[in-house]
Amino acid sequence: MKSDLQISQETDLKPIVEIADKVNLGYEDLELYGNYKAKINFSTIEELKAKPDGKLILVTSINPTPAGEGKSTVTVGLGDALNQINKQAAIALREPSLGPVMGIKGGAAGGGYAQVLPMEDINLHFTGDMHAITSANNALSAFLDNHIHQGNELKIDARRVIWKRVVDLNDRELRQVIVGLGGPIQGVPREDGFDITVASEIMAILCLATDLDDLKARLARIVIGYTFDREPVTAGDLKVEGALALLLKDALKPNLVQTIYGTPAFIHGGPFANIAHGCNSILATKTALKLADYVVTEAGFGADLGAEKFLDIKVPNLKKAPDAIVIVATIRALKMHGGRQKSELLEEDLSALKAGFVNLKRHIENMRSYNIPVIVAINEFVTDTKAEFALLEELCENQGVLAKRVSVWEQGALGGVDLAKAVVELIAEQAADYQPLYQSTATISEKAETIVKKIYGGQGVQFSKKAQKQIEEFEKNGWSGLPICMAKTQYSFSDDPTLLGAPTDFTITIREFVPKLGAGFLVALTGDVMTMPGLPKKPAALNMDVTNQGEVIGLF
Amino acid sequence: MKSDLQISQETDLKPIVEIADKVNLGYEDLELYGNYKAKINFSTIEELKAKPDGKLILVTSINPTPAGEGKSTVTVGLGDALNQINKQAAIALREPSLGPVMGIKGGAAGGGYAQVLPMEDINLHFTGDMHAITSANNALSAFLDNHIHQGNELKIDARRVIWKRVVDLNDRELRQVIVGLGGPIQGVPREDGFDITVASEIMAILCLATDLDDLKARLARIVIGYTFDREPVTAGDLKVEGALALLLKDALKPNLVQTIYGTPAFIHGGPFANIAHGCNSILATKTALKLADYVVTEAGFGADLGAEKFLDIKVPNLKKAPDAIVIVATIRALKMHGGRQKSELLEEDLSALKAGFVNLKRHIENMRSYNIPVIVAINEFVTDTKAEFALLEELCENQGVLAKRVSVWEQGALGGVDLAKAVVELIAEQAADYQPLYQSTATISEKAETIVKKIYGGQGVQFSKKAQKQIEEFEKNGWSGLPICMAKTQYSFSDDPTLLGAPTDFTITIREFVPKLGAGFLVALTGDVMTMPGLPKKPAALNMDVTNQGEVIGLF
């Protein structure tokens, strides 16, 4: 079997100007990064504003299991398949972080014959967006610590700094550190920590900003800590939002690349799907919508996390809701939700499939509650049986939802044609009429309750003492109009990763909130949230190499 | 008076393909980064190997003073002036670090009408080289700490790790830190510290490597620490040199930009001039030499540090010595070497100038000792008087050296024509016959003694107990054939920054060596060496901004 890298290297890439031409962009609209990558100029984005939006298709999934569900692959393959049936389509995806690439085998550029290319570049430095975010994040830390060191005019309490540094690596050693050691000329000692770059609020900001002015205004609103009097201190108080925006001016421009089938792909931004909203940038989605008749995009993790945040956080900023939602499921994964282990998935098991369907069923109901047409994509594996397909199709039909098989990983565009046709038909026949889950005027606890009861299917929310105190504080600060960004395990509807299927008898404990005023949401932490992954004993990096001619080896 | 940024923004840039055409490079030789920046492909560099080298002109200077000497500006202006007199010339320069750009006003892209462009890009993320180096450096740290955490098969003594992390920022808070806190699943607690990226050994390696294979071999040789038995541990022992080289594969390609006058400028790599060798990359210089008849390049700090390292560390790797050396001096700075304060430089002072000439004189003698023709460039200031010029020209003439006035900052290419003509004539008339300062077979202490006595004019070297012990250890490890890279103050020939002019009655104390096996030299630390600058009370960043259209504000 060919590796993703092999398939990628065997593909004849088209010059990116040819790809751009498919969506009527000319050379003057692009800033080239080599022959196969480009950024879209701000002036072009400005000109496009007058054009109507195309149709937006959101790809989401059941709760992920170790069996895999292939959401990115289906997203890419659906875009290719739409072009295959002569619809003008583009895709919008997140860009991968270097940390997991070096750590564990697996990127975020699709797989098999449903990949975005050049995968080597996309999975390494790409157009430098991650590095710009790392620089801006850490520059803010340096300005903050320098302010404290140089007299601390703003009276920042070094014990109450909440702004952390970042690196775009999996580096557990940096999770908890002490900085500023070495005496008075080396800074002020305090506790600090490093997150991975994609967990930076600046990543979330970049993905929600609509232009450079909006970016700058959001940067200014970032809460970096508190004064000795417990008043919030912002990046704007340090007067550095201009410098930070300057560092991010190119990173804010959406990137254009191509799939194996030459479908235009806007790959831009990649915020964490737990402590952030987990979707590619507003500017990438918006640009794609102005240029293509159909735009396929995805949201991180399962529909309880990724799609909920897409719909309640991204949509109000994007000012455009999806016209259809595709929920990706695999028969293997549903059997795990039905109680089987990963090692037991090779054989047909209709009863486990039926039992596990409850997970998919709840996601279907949830997505429909937003008044958006829903369709299921069954991502095929070789071990799936005819009887299993038939059962799953029937179970979906009983819910009034169409289920279509896709095999884009193995067959590329052709493997997604059935789904593509069905999606086009669905959009033509059923108009979406987006209804938000909650109103911004609801209180913080009402919003959290709504998410837990209506989306997760739980009994309610318990707030820790700290969280209760924070709610009062936030209300006093005027922050209660913001949406909630839940940081919860992706493996279960509940906050217990071992509760698969569709649990109901649980409550969610919110132990702490983190205000993200720049991004414009309040993160609610439930359970342990990992914001800096570690490396495995044998990191993927050990297999990587490059020849003297520059050819990449061992990158997946 | 116009700012550098204003002059830069008023210049009509030519597409980089037109600049490339001036040195017979075609579109297929380039990887474009937008319209005005490109990297040179490895296949082109390989093809160029068969071509003869052009003439190499090294620009160096007297010991820098707060009055400024304008070495980069003269380098750029001389390249422009050579083209002005119809010689085919290119320049090779270091790329600036983001830290000082955000911290203090001043970049490394020349100034006035002798600048390399686009200065905004060059001074911000440019083509991502610095970020790639930061990533590779910190990936090595993560792999190292992960190795210790996951069982420590190599028995690395966490107290004897010498590999530090880096950020490309001025951030004093990170100079001394403790990492790995938080209990057994968060890594192994140990002392660590962050240098600025340009101080990373990987920067020095990138600048000395001749191709990707050489880069990889050098990365494998990096000493990252010692075992409990005090045996050196290398990056190769961790088996990560392939992954690190992969991260650096594009960063190793030289960057091509242009001056205000359209002179091709290879801006690539920028190692510290104290704990590293302070010159742009071998690949940039070599590529320029293959493409142009005259290549103007510079070395960091004064000739005692920068030029000495260029001649004793870079030249053996480059396999090409300069055909001429230009020593830049200003009348203002020489008056400071003659005992005047910065506030006292406005008025004519022939006796201070004469007294300060001893600094220039020693640099002239030093450079001549390498058997390379020398010329002096007097970088004009408006306060200089005719009598001062006449005196300085006479003093130089007494040494048998020509001195030429340059005013490229104010007048651009025309302001360097006299110097350009004189340099061309000098090269035509006097053949260089490079003699190294010392042989590689000399002992470590002999090499250090030679540098201090012959170049600095001191009495000799004192080694601390630690340094003495290290010399024995290094000899045992077989490292004594390597050149010495002195880390010394740039302000004086001695290790006391206040001793201006040409002191003689001093010894240099080497307190410690740092083995840089990847770069291929042993750093000798004298005095305090700053490898992580701090920010001033009001960082330059406070004046920076960007408009909604992406126009840069306040960057110099």
PDB file of N, CA and C in Angstrom, chain A residues 484-525:
ATOM      1  N   ILE A 484     -19.880  30.666  25.001  1.00  0.00           N
ATOM      2  CA  ILE A 484     -19.045  29.747  25.774  1.00  0.00           C
ATOM      3  C   ILE A 484     -18.318  28.811  24.817  1.00  0.00           C
ATOM      4  N   CYS A 485     -17.037  28.616  25.052  1.00  0.00           N
ATOM      5  CA  CYS A 485     -16.252  27.652  24.276  1.00  0.00           C
ATOM      6  C   CYS A 485     -15.893  26.501  25.217  1.00  0.00           C
ATOM      7  N   MET A 486     -16.577  25.376  25.060  1.00  0.00           N
ATOM      8  CA  MET A 486     -16.383  24.261  25.986  1.00  0.00           C
ATOM      9  C   MET A 486     -15.082  23.518  25.688  1.00  0.00           C
ATOM     10  N   ALA A 487     -14.285  23.306  26.742  1.00  0.00           N
ATOM     11  CA  ALA A 487     -13.089  22.466  26.625  1.00  0.00           C
ATOM     12  C   ALA A 487     -13.417  21.154  27.328  1.00  0.00           C
ATOM     13  N   LYS A 488     -13.709  20.142  26.506  1.00  0.00           N
ATOM     14  CA  LYS A 488     -14.203  18.873  27.023  1.00  0.00           C
ATOM     15  C   LYS A 488     -13.530  17.768  26.229  1.00  0.00           C
ATOM     16  N   THR A 489     -13.463  16.578  26.777  1.00  0.00           N
ATOM     17  CA  THR A 489     -12.924  15.453  26.009  1.00  0.00           C
ATOM     18  C   THR A 489     -13.717  15.283  24.719  1.00  0.00           C
ATOM     19  N   GLN A 490     -13.022  14.933  23.634  1.00  0.00           N
ATOM     20  CA  GLN A 490     -13.712  14.731  22.351  1.00  0.00           C
ATOM     21  C   GLN A 490     -14.288  13.330  22.222  1.00  0.00           C
ATOM     22  N   TYR A 491     -13.950  12.445  23.148  1.00  0.00           N
ATOM     23  CA  TYR A 491     -14.277  11.023  22.966  1.00  0.00           C
ATOM     24  C   TYR A 491     -15.687  10.659  23.410  1.00  0.00           C
ATOM     25  N   SER A 492     -16.300  11.533  24.169  1.00  0.00           N
ATOM     26  CA  SER A 492     -17.616  11.223  24.731  1.00  0.00           C
ATOM     27  C   SER A 492     -18.480  12.476  24.747  1.00  0.00           C
ATOM     28  N   PHE A 493     -19.798  12.283  24.714  1.00  0.00           N
ATOM     29  CA  PHE A 493     -20.694  13.409  24.944  1.00  0.00           C
ATOM     30  C   PHE A 493     -20.483  13.973  26.344  1.00  0.00           C
ATOM     31  N   SER A 494     -20.047  13.124  27.263  1.00  0.00           N
ATOM     32  CA  SER A 494     -19.860  13.542  28.655  1.00  0.00           C
ATOM     33  C   SER A 494     -18.437  14.060  28.855  1.00  0.00           C
ATOM     34  N   ASP A 495     -18.078  14.335  30.104  1.00  0.00           N
ATOM     35  CA  ASP A 495     -16.694  14.725  30.357  1.00  0.00           C
ATOM     36  C   ASP A 495     -15.845  13.534  30.788  1.00  0.00           C
ATOM     37  N   ASP A 496     -16.378  12.328  30.592  1.00  0.00           N
ATOM     38  CA  ASP A 496     -15.634  11.107  30.896  1.00  0.00           C
ATOM     39  C   ASP A 496     -15.330  10.386  29.574  1.00  0.00           C
ATOM     40  N   PRO A 497     -14.056  10.360  29.152  1.00  0.00           N
ATOM     41  CA  PRO A 497     -13.722   9.834  27.818  1.00  0.00           C
ATOM     42  C   PRO A 497     -14.087   8.363  27.630  1.00  0.00           C
ATOM     43  N   THR A 498     -14.362   7.647  28.706  1.00  0.00           N
ATOM     44  CA  THR A 498     -14.683   6.221  28.548  1.00  0.00           C
ATOM     45  C   THR A 498     -16.181   5.967  28.316  1.00  0.00           C
ATOM     46  N   LEU A 499     -17.013   6.994  28.490  1.00  0.00           N
ATOM     47  CA  LEU A 499     -18.459   6.829  28.279  1.00  0.00           C
ATOM     48  C   LEU A 499     -18.812   7.001  26.802  1.00  0.00           C
ATOM     49  N   LEU A 500     -18.782   5.905  26.035  1.00  0.00           N
ATOM     50  CA  LEU A 500     -19.078   5.996  24.607  1.00  0.00           C
ATOM     51  C   LEU A 500     -20.591   5.908  24.397  1.00  0.00           C
ATOM     52  N   GLY A 501     -20.972   5.779  23.112  1.00  0.00           N
ATOM     53  CA  GLY A 501     -22.395   5.709  22.811  1.00  0.00           C
ATOM     54  C   GLY A 501     -23.082   7.037  23.045  1.00  0.00           C
ATOM     55  N   ALA A 502     -24.222   6.997  23.745  1.00  0.00           N
ATOM     56  CA  ALA A 502     -24.971   8.226  24.006  1.00  0.00           C
ATOM     57  C   ALA A 502     -25.390   8.263  25.475  1.00  0.00           C
ATOM     58  N   PRO A 503     -24.454   8.537  26.350  1.00  0.00           N
ATOM     59  CA  PRO A 503     -24.755   8.557  27.786  1.00  0.00           C
ATOM     60  C   PRO A 503     -25.740   9.686  28.111  1.00  0.00           C
ATOM     61  N   THR A 504     -26.525   9.508  29.168  1.00  0.00           N
ATOM     62  CA  THR A 504     -27.488  10.554  29.568  1.00  0.00           C
ATOM     63  C   THR A 504     -27.361  10.888  31.043  1.00  0.00           C
ATOM     64  N   ASP A 505     -26.928   9.903  31.808  1.00  0.00           N
ATOM     65  CA  ASP A 505     -26.966  10.079  33.259  1.00  0.00           C
ATOM     66  C   ASP A 505     -25.670  10.705  33.767  1.00  0.00           C
ATOM     67  N   PHE A 506     -25.410  11.926  33.334  1.00  0.00           N
ATOM     68  CA  PHE A 506     -24.167  12.572  33.774  1.00  0.00           C
ATOM     69  C   PHE A 506     -24.382  14.075  33.901  1.00  0.00           C
ATOM     70  N   THR A 507     -23.556  14.682  34.709  1.00  0.00           N
ATOM     71  CA  THR A 507     -23.479  16.146  34.709  1.00  0.00           C
ATOM     72  C   THR A 507     -22.054  16.522  34.282  1.00  0.00           C
ATOM     73  N   ILE A 508     -21.903  17.742  33.870  1.00  0.00           N
ATOM     74  CA  ILE A 508     -20.580  18.243  33.458  1.00  0.00           C
ATOM     75  C   ILE A 508     -20.106  19.205  34.540  1.00  0.00           C
ATOM     76  N   THR A 509     -18.874  19.007  34.997  1.00  0.00           N
ATOM     77  CA  THR A 509     -18.315  19.932  35.976  1.00  0.00           C
ATOM     78  C   THR A 509     -17.415  20.946  35.286  1.00  0.00           C
ATOM     79  N   ILE A 510     -17.763  22.214  35.436  1.00  0.00           N
ATOM     80  CA  ILE A 510     -16.884  23.276  34.918  1.00  0.00           C
ATOM     81  C   ILE A 510     -16.037  23.741  36.086  1.00  0.00           C
ATOM     82  N   ARG A 511     -14.720  23.450  35.984  1.00  0.00           N
ATOM     83  CA  ARG A 511     -13.871  23.769  37.134  1.00  0.00           C
ATOM     84  C   ARG A 511     -13.305  25.178  37.057  1.00  0.00           C
ATOM     85  N   GLU A 512     -13.233  25.725  35.829  1.00  0.00           N
ATOM     86  CA  GLU A 512     -12.623  27.047  35.678  1.00  0.00           C
ATOM     87  C   GLU A 512     -13.001  27.632  34.329  1.00  0.00           C
ATOM     88  N   PHE A 513     -13.069  28.956  34.281  1.00  0.00           N
ATOM     89  CA  PHE A 513     -13.220  29.647  33.001  1.00  0.00           C
ATOM     90  C   PHE A 513     -11.909  30.338  32.650  1.00  0.00           C
ATOM     91  N   VAL A 514     -11.655  30.461  31.359  1.00  0.00           N
ATOM     92  CA  VAL A 514     -10.538  31.291  30.903  1.00  0.00           C
ATOM     93  C   VAL A 514     -11.104  32.333  29.951  1.00  0.00           C
ATOM     94  N   PRO A 515     -10.990  33.622  30.301  1.00  0.00           N
ATOM     95  CA  PRO A 515     -11.547  34.657  29.430  1.00  0.00           C
ATOM     96  C   PRO A 515     -10.657  34.866  28.209  1.00  0.00           C
ATOM     97  N   LYS A 516     -11.256  34.783  27.046  1.00  0.00           N
ATOM     98  CA  LYS A 516     -10.512  35.035  25.801  1.00  0.00           C
ATOM     99  C   LYS A 516     -11.214  36.187  25.102  1.00  0.00           C
ATOM    100  N   LEU A 517     -10.950  37.375  25.599  1.00  0.00           N
ATOM    101  CA  LEU A 517     -11.669  38.554  25.122  1.00  0.00           C
ATOM    102  C   LEU A 517     -11.312  38.922  23.697  1.00  0.00           C
ATOM    103  N   GLY A 518     -10.088  38.586  23.294  1.00  0.00           N
ATOM    104  CA  GLY A 518      -9.671  38.872  21.923  1.00  0.00           C
ATOM    105  C   GLY A 518     -10.399  37.969  20.949  1.00  0.00           C
ATOM    106  N   ALA A 519     -10.409  36.688  21.271  1.00  0.00           N
ATOM    107  CA  ALA A 519     -11.147  35.738  20.436  1.00  0.00           C
ATOM    108  C   ALA A 519     -12.639  36.034  20.550  1.00  0.00           C
ATOM    109  N   GLY A 520     -13.052  36.471  21.732  1.00  0.00           N
ATOM    110  CA  GLY A 520     -14.466  36.801  21.919  1.00  0.00           C
ATOM    111  C   GLY A 520     -15.265  35.640  22.465  1.00  0.00           C
ATOM    112  N   PHE A 521     -14.660  34.810  23.317  1.00  0.00           N
ATOM    113  CA  PHE A 521     -15.440  33.768  23.987  1.00  0.00           C
ATOM    114  C   PHE A 521     -14.843  33.469  25.351  1.00  0.00           C
ATOM    115  N   LEU A 522     -15.622  32.751  26.148  1.00  0.00           N
ATOM    116  CA  LEU A 522     -15.167  32.349  27.474  1.00  0.00           C
ATOM    117  C   LEU A 522     -14.957  30.838  27.444  1.00  0.00           C
ATOM    118  N   VAL A 523     -13.726  30.399  27.656  1.00  0.00           N
ATOM    119  CA  VAL A 523     -13.455  28.966  27.653  1.00  0.00           C
ATOM    120  C   VAL A 523     -13.884  28.380  28.993  1.00  0.00           C
ATOM    121  N   ALA A 524     -14.661  27.287  28.935  1.00  0.00           N
ATOM    122  CA  ALA A 524     -15.071  26.580  30.146  1.00  0.00           C
ATOM    123  C   ALA A 524     -14.289  25.278  30.222  1.00  0.00           C
ATOM    124  N   LEU A 525     -13.452  25.147  31.237  1.00  0.00           N
ATOM    125  CA  LEU A 525     -12.605  23.958  31.355  1.00  0.00           C
ATOM    126  C   LEU A 525     -13.330  22.863  32.120  1.00  0.00           C
TER     127      LEU A 525
END
